[in-house]
XYZ file of C-alpha atoms in Angstrom:
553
model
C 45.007 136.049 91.614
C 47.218 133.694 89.956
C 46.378 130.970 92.678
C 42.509 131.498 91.553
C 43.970 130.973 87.851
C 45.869 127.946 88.398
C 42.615 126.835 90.789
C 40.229 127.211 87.870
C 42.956 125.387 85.357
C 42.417 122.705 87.562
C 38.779 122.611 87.211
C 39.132 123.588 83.339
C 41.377 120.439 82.911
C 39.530 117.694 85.210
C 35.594 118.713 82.942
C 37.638 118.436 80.084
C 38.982 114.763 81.529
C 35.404 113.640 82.503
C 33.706 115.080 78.930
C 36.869 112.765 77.041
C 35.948 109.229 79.805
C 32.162 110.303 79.145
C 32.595 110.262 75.260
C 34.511 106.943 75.524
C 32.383 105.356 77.947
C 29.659 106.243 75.075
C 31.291 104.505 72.468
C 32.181 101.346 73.844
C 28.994 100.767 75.562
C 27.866 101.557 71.625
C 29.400 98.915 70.534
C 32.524 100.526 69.188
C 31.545 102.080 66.466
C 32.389 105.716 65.682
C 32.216 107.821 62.988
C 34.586 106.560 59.838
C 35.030 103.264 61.955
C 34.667 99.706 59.992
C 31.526 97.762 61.569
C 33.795 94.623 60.465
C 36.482 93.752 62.326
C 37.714 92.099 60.183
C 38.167 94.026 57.088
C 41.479 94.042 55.652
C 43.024 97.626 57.084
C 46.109 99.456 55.675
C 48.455 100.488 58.174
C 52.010 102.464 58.109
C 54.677 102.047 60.745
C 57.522 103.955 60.802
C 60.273 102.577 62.901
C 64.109 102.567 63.227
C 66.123 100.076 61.400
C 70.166 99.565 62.246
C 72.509 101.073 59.608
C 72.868 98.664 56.619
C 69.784 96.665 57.131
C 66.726 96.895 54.314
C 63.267 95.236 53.943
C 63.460 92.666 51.015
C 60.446 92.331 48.261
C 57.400 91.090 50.076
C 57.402 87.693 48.636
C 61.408 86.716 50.197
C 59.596 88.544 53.604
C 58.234 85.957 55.383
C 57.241 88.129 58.801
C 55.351 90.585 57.061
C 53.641 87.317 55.083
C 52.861 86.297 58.553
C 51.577 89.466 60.337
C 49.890 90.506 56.812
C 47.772 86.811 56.828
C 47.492 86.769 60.566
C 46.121 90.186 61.068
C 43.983 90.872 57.961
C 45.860 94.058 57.108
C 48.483 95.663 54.259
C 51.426 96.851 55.755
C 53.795 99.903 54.843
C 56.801 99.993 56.670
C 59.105 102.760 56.806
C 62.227 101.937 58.217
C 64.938 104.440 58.701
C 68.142 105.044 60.988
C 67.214 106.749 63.845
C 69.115 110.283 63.272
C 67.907 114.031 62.325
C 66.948 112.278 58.601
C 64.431 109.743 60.981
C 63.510 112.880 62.518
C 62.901 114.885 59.465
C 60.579 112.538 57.472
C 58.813 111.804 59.925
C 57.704 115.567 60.852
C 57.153 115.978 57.069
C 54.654 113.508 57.136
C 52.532 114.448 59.968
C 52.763 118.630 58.584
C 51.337 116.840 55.527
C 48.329 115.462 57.784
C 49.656 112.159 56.275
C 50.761 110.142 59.731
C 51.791 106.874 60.078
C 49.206 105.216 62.060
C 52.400 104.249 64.896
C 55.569 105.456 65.048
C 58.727 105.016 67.517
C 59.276 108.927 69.080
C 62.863 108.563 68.602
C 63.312 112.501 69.225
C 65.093 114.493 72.270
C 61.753 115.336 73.586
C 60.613 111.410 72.968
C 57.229 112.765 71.213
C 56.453 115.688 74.014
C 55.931 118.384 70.713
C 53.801 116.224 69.057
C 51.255 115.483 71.791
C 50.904 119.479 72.697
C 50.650 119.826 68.655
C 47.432 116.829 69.209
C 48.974 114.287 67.206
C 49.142 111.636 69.593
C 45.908 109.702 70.137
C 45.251 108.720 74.202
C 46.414 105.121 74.338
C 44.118 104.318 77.628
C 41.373 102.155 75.357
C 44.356 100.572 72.996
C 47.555 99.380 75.758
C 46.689 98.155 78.586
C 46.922 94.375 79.958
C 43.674 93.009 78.726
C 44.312 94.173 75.081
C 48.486 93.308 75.338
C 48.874 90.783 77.767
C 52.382 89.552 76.743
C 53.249 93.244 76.516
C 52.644 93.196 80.646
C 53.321 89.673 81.313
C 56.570 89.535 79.946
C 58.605 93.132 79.348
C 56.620 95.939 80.827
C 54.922 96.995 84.805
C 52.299 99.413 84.931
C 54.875 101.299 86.900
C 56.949 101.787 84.298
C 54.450 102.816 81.985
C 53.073 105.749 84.196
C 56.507 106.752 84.593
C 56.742 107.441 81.160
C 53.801 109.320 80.683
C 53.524 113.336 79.786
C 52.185 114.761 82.963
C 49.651 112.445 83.615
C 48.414 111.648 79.870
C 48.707 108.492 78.340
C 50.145 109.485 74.884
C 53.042 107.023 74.954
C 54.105 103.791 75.886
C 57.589 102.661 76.150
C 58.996 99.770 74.133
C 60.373 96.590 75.723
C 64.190 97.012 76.557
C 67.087 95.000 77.526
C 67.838 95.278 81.438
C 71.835 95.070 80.954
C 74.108 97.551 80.781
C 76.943 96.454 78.050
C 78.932 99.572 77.754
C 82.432 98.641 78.094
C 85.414 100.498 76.589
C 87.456 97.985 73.975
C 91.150 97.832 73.777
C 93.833 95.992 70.917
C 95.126 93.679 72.885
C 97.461 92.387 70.907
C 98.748 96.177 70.387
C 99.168 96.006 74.104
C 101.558 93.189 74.028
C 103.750 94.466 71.424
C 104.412 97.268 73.618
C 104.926 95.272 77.259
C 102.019 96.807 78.368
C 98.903 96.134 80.863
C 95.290 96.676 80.021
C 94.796 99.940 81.879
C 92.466 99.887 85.490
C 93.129 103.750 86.032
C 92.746 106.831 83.839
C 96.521 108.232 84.381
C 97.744 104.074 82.881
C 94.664 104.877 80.071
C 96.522 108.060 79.444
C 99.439 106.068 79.119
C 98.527 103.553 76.888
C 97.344 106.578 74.599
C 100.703 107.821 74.396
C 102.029 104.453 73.323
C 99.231 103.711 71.299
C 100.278 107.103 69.010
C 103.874 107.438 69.372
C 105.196 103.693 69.675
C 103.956 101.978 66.437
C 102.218 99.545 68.441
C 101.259 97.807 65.132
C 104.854 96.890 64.211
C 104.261 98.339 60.699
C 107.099 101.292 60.799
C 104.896 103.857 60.269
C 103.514 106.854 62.659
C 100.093 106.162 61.357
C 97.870 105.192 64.452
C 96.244 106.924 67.185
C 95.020 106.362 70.905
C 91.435 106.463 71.009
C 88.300 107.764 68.596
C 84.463 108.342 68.265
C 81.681 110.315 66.795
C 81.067 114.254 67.458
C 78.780 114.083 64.271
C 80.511 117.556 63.701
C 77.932 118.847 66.173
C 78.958 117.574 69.810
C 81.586 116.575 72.133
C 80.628 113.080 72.069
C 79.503 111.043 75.339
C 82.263 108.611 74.640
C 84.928 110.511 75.825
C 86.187 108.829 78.989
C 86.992 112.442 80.855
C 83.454 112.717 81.423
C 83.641 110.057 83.898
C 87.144 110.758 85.147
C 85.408 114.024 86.351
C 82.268 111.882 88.033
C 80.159 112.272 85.382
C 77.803 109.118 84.207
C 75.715 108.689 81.324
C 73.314 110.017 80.755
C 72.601 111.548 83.916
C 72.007 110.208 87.478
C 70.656 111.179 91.143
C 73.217 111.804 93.703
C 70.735 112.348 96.188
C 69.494 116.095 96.743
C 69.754 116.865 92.755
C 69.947 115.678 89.582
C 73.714 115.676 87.944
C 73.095 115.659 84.001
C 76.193 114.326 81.995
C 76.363 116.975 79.888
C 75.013 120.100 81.962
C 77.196 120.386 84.791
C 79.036 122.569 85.807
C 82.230 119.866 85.954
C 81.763 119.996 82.023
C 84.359 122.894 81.981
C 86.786 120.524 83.436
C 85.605 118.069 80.841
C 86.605 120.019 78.277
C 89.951 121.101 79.799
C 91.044 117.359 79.668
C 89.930 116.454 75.955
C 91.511 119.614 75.434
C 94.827 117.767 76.554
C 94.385 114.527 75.323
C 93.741 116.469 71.719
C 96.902 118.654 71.998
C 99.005 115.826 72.574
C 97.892 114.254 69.156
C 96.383 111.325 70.925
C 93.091 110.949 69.376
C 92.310 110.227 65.632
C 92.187 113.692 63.843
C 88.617 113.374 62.795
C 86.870 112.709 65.109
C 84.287 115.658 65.286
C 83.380 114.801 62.073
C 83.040 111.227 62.217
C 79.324 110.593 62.087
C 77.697 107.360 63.191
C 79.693 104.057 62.755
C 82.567 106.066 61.466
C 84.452 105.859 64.427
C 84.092 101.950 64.367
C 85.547 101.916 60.662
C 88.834 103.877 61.936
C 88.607 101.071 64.234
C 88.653 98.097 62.064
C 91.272 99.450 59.978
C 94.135 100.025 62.784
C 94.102 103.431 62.889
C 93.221 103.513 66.486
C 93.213 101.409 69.829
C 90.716 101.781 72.290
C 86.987 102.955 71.213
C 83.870 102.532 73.204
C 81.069 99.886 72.771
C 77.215 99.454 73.762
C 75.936 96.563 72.617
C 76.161 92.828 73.526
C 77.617 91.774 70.527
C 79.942 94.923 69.712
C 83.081 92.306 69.918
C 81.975 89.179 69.120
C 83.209 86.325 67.422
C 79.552 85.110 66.816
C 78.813 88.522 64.832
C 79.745 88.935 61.244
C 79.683 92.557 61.587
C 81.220 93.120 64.831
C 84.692 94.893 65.705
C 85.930 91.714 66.089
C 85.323 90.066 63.373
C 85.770 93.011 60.944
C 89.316 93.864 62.194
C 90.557 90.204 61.731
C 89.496 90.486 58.292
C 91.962 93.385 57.916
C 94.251 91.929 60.012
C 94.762 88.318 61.382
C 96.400 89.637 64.397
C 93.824 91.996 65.867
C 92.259 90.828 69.269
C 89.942 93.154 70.977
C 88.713 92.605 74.660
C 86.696 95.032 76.585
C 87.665 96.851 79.849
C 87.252 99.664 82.252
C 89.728 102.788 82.225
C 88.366 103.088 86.138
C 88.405 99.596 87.579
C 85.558 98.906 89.540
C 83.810 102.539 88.932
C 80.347 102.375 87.155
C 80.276 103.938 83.371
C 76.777 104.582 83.743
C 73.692 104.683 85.188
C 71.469 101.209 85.180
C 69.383 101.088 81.822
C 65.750 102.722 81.583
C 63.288 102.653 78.638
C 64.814 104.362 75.629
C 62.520 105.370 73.682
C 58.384 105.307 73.189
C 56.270 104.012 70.505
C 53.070 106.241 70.031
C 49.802 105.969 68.096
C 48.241 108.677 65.816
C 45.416 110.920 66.742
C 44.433 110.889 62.894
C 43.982 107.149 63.569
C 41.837 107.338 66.204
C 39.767 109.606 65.511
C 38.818 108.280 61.562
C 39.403 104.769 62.096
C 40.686 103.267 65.863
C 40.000 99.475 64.391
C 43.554 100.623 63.120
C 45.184 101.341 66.648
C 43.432 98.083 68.165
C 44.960 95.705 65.082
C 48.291 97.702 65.590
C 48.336 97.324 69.491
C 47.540 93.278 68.624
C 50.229 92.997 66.070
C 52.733 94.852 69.212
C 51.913 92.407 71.304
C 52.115 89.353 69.191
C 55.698 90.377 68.517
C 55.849 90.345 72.310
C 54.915 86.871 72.773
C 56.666 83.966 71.955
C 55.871 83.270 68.131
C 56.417 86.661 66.939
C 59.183 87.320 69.274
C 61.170 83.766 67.656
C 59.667 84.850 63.902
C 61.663 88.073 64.175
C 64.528 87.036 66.077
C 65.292 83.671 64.927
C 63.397 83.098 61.077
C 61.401 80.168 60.979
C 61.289 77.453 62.898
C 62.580 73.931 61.169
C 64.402 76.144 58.323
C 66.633 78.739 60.615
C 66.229 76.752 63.997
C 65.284 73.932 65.854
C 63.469 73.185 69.099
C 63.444 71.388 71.699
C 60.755 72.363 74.368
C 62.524 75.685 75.543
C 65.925 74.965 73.595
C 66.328 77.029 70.888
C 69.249 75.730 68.293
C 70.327 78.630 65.529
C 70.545 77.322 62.274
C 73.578 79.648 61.080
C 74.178 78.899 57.566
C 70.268 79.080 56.683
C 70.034 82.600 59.004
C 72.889 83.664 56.568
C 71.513 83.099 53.299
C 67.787 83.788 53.412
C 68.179 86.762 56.254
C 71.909 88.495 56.402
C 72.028 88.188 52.675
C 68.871 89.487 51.872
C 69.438 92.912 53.599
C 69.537 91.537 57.691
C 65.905 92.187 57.706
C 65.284 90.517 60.725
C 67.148 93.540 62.479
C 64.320 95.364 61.336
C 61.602 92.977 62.340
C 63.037 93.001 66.170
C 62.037 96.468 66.516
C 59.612 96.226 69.216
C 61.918 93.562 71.469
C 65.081 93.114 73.041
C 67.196 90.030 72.196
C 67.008 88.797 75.652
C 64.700 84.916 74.904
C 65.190 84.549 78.784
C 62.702 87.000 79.235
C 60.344 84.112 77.314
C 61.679 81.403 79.582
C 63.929 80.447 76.142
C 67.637 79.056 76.121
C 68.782 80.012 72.838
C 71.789 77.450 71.672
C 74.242 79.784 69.055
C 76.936 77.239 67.187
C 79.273 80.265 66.618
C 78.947 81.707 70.144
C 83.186 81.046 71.319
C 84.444 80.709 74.660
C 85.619 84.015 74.388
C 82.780 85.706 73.118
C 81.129 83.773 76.637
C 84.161 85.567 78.004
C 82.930 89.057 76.874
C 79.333 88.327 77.675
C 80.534 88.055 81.393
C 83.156 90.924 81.350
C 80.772 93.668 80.170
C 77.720 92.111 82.107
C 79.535 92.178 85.043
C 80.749 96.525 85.153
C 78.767 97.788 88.151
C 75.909 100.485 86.995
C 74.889 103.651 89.493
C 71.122 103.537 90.540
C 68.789 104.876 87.760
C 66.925 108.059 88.230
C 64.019 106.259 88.848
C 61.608 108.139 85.764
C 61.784 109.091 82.020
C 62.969 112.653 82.123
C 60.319 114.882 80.002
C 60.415 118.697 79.867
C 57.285 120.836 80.582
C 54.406 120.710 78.431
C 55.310 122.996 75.774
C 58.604 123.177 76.059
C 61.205 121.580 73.399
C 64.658 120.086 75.010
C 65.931 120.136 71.373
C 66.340 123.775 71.786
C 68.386 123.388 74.644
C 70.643 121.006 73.698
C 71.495 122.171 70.216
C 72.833 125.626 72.535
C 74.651 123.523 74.795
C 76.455 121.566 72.214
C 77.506 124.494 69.912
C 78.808 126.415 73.042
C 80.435 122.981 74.305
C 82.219 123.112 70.880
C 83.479 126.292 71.230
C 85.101 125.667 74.000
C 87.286 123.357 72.511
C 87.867 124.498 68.962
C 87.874 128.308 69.292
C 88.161 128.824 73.568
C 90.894 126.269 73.925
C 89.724 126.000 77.643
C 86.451 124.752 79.789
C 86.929 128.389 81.586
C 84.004 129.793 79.954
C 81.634 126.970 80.694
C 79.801 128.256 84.448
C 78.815 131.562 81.817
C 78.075 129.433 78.589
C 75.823 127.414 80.845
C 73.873 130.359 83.131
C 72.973 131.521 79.524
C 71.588 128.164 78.456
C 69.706 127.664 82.108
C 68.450 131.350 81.712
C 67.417 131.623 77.501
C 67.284 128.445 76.374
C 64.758 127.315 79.193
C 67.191 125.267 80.798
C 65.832 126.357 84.593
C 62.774 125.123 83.612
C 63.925 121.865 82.014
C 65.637 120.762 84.482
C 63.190 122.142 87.536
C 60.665 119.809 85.872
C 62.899 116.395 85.786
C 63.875 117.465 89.497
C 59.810 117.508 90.337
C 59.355 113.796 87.848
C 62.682 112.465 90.125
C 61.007 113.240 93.541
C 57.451 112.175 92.814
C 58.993 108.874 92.067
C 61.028 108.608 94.691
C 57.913 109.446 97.075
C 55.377 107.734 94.889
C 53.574 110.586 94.323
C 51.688 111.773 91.139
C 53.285 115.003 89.196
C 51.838 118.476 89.028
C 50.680 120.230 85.826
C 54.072 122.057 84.360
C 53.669 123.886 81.168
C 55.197 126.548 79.941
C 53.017 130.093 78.404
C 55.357 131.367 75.782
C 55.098 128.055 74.281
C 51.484 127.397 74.934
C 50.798 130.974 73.142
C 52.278 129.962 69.623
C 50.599 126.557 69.616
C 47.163 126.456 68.080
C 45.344 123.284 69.093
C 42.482 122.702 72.053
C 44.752 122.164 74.730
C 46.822 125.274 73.769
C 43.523 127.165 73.376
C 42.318 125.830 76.904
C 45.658 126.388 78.621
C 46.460 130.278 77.135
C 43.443 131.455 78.948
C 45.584 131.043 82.389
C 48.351 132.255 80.880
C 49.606 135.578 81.972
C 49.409 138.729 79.704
């Protein structure tokens, strides 16, 4: 009986497929026009993008905002951005918005479930007539395969598209140096001489100072989670995020080595060794401890984490404090990967409001994407303007610091904003971009990081069954992960604590339906359908209407 159900699904699901090509079909061969859609083109068109924006950085008043100028007059349209730090606030607005029925027209799905809710809630238009290679050719050309893009798909639907991302890994662990040589010691290749230096690091004023007032290592638990920084996590074989070790897929954080995980933080936090807040530090946080001395050895993921060249980097922000400080990167396991090779991090997705009242909107959107794509948006929001924050010679690309300073840093590093969409990787243009504060040992750095070996990537964006929220899932595994170590005392618990989240927090299921998205693209073969009823039964849109009928009772 239920192979008869799941036969007529099927059939349910391909009609609806052809009815949806047939109704397209009809309206380009119309001429494009659909109900509430401008005739003209080129009519000026409001549109609202919500996207991420680093901590510290802010738009300026449109007239010092020369990129939005540009796109504005280039594009015929009125722009409102809003630009938040990714984070449960991001998160929050944005879901405000859309149970207003007010959605931006495009918005980065910077969630867990990377926008799977919102496309079973029918908020996410179909992207098939907006992103493809005829209507963003530098989009293809330059960052993204069609490969990649069907990898990221939900089951087969085109509801999101993943932004362009930078190919290196750069997460390297960073060490005081100069706190090193005070104390006669080596920069660490093993976790027993990490452990080691975070002894010394705590107990043997390796500041010089006199006081018993600095600690080993820190990060950010957000007062939520054991954070992924934690170097025991790999000491135990465990990569982040997660990675294929050939017959199943070992996730970071859901394994059953976490309980030995646990049991060495545990030690590392009896001893004293690690800055006393560091559960609660939330974001940067962990960085500021950093800069002023209060702890040696923190971990890094971006290029420029330690760099001379960066006015806001570890580096620079600790010599400020202190003259002395000299911060190099390296791995606690020698040759050992820290992770798995980079993927696509998150998606940007259209709205369904949009393309259903007005798609002219989605079209001048997906042009505006892939301008920024292409070489004069991509040097416009990376660079400023050419003649007044650069100069050029053919492919040579010489930074004009002291202008980039005043009209962009000081007016709220807006550009930070602006580079949303792409990496800051000019190669991938065929660019050479010449930097007059780049040092020798920020070159140094570049090569060090650049050069720790990465384990092979899954292959495919992890998404969870249609219906089924990962959020769930991992808010149980983190407040059970924090037991452990603040009421527990001990990683004993952890093969029960994580049987419960597999078995009532639709873990099994989770994790059943990366193993199937691993496999097909491995084999090269497409998906199956995976949803789950429970979830499908309190949803009230088509699909959910469709799908419940297959449901059982």
């Amino acid at each position: 009986m239920n192979k008869v159900k799941y036969i007529v699904l099927a059939s349910a699901v391909a009609l609806i497929g052809l009815i949806f090509v047939a109704m397209r079909a009809d309206w380009l061969t119309s001429g494009g026009t659909t109900p509430g859609q401008s005739k003209a083109q080129n009519e000026k068109l409001s549109l609202h993008l919500f996207i991420n924006a680093p901590a510290g950085a802010y738009l300026p008043e449109p007239k010092n905002d020369f990129v939005r100028q540009a796109i504005e007059a280039k594009f015929q349209v009125d722009l409102k951005v809003t630009a938040m730090e990714p984070g449960n606030e991001y998160n929050s607005q944005l879901a405000s918005l859309l149970a207003a029925n007010d959605p931006p027209d495009v918005w980065l799905a910077i969630s867990p479930d990377g926008g799977a809710y919102y496309a079973l809630d029918n908020a996410l238009a179909d992207m098939t007539l907006f992103v493809s290679p005829a209507t963003m050719p530098n989009y293809f050309n330059y960052w993204m395969n069609e490969t990649e893009l069907k990898q990221f798909q939900f089951h087969n639907k085109f509801f999101r598209a993943p932004i362009p991302y930078d190919k290196n890994s750069y997460r390297a662990y960073y060490i005081r140096q100069d706190w090193l040589e005070n104390l006669g010691l080596d920069i660490p290749t093993t976790y027993e001489q990490y452990f080691r230096v975070l002894e010394a690091f705590t107990h043997e004023d390796p500041d010089r100072n006199g006081k018993n007032d600095t600690y080993g290592f820190t990060a950010s638990g957000g007062g939520t989670s054991i954070s992924t920084d934690w170097p025991e996590y790999v000491k135990n074989g465990l990569l982040f995020p997660a990675y294929y070790d050939g017959s199943q897929l070992v996730d970071m954080q859901m394994d059953l080595r976490v309980g030995s995980v646990a049991d060495d933080i545990l030690k590392v936090m009896d001893k004293g060794l690690v800055e006393p807040d560091w559960f609660l530090n939330k974001g940067l946080d962990y960085v500021d401890k950093a800069v002023r001395g209060k702890v040696g050895i923190v971990l890094g993921n971006t290029v420029d984490f330690a760099f001379d060249s960066n006015a806001d980097s570890l580096q620079t922000r600790s010599k400020a404090m202190n003259p002395k400080a000299e911060w190099v990167p390296f791995n606690p396991f020698g040759d050992k990967p820290l992770r798995t090779a980079v993927t696509p991090e998150y998606p940007f997705v259209f709205s369904n409001n949009a393309a259903g009242l007005n798609p002219e909107k989605l079209k001048r959107i997906a042009s505006i994407l892939d301008w920024l794509c292409g070489e004069e948006g991509f040097l416009l929001t990376h660079y400023g303007m050419e003649g007044k924050h650069y100069s050029r010679s053919g492919s040579e690309i010489t930074l004009k610091p002291q202008m980039i300073e005043e009209d962009i840093v000081m007016k709220g590093n807006f550009l930070a904003i602006w580079s949303f969409f792409t990496p800051n990787t000019p190669q991938t243009l065929g660019l050479n971009v010449i930097d007059p504060r780049m040092t020798e040992r920020d070159k140094a750095i570049y090569r060090t990081i650049t050069g720790i070996p990465v384990y092979e990537s899954v292959g495919t964006t992890l998404t969870p069954p249609l219906g089924v929220s990962a959020e769930a899932m991992r808010a149980r595994q983190n407040e059970l992960q924090v037991q452990m170590l603040f009421k527990d005392k001990s990683g004993r618990n952890w093969p029960s604590y994580r049987q419960d989240i597999l078995d009532n927090y639709k873990g099994t299921e989770i994790f059943n339906q990366y193993g199937v998205k691993i496999k097909a693209a491995r084999t090269g073969k497409k998906p199956g359908i995976s949803f789950s009823c429970s979830s499908i039964k309190s949803t009230r849109n088509f699909w959910s209407r469709v799908l419940f009928e297959f449901c059982p009772s």
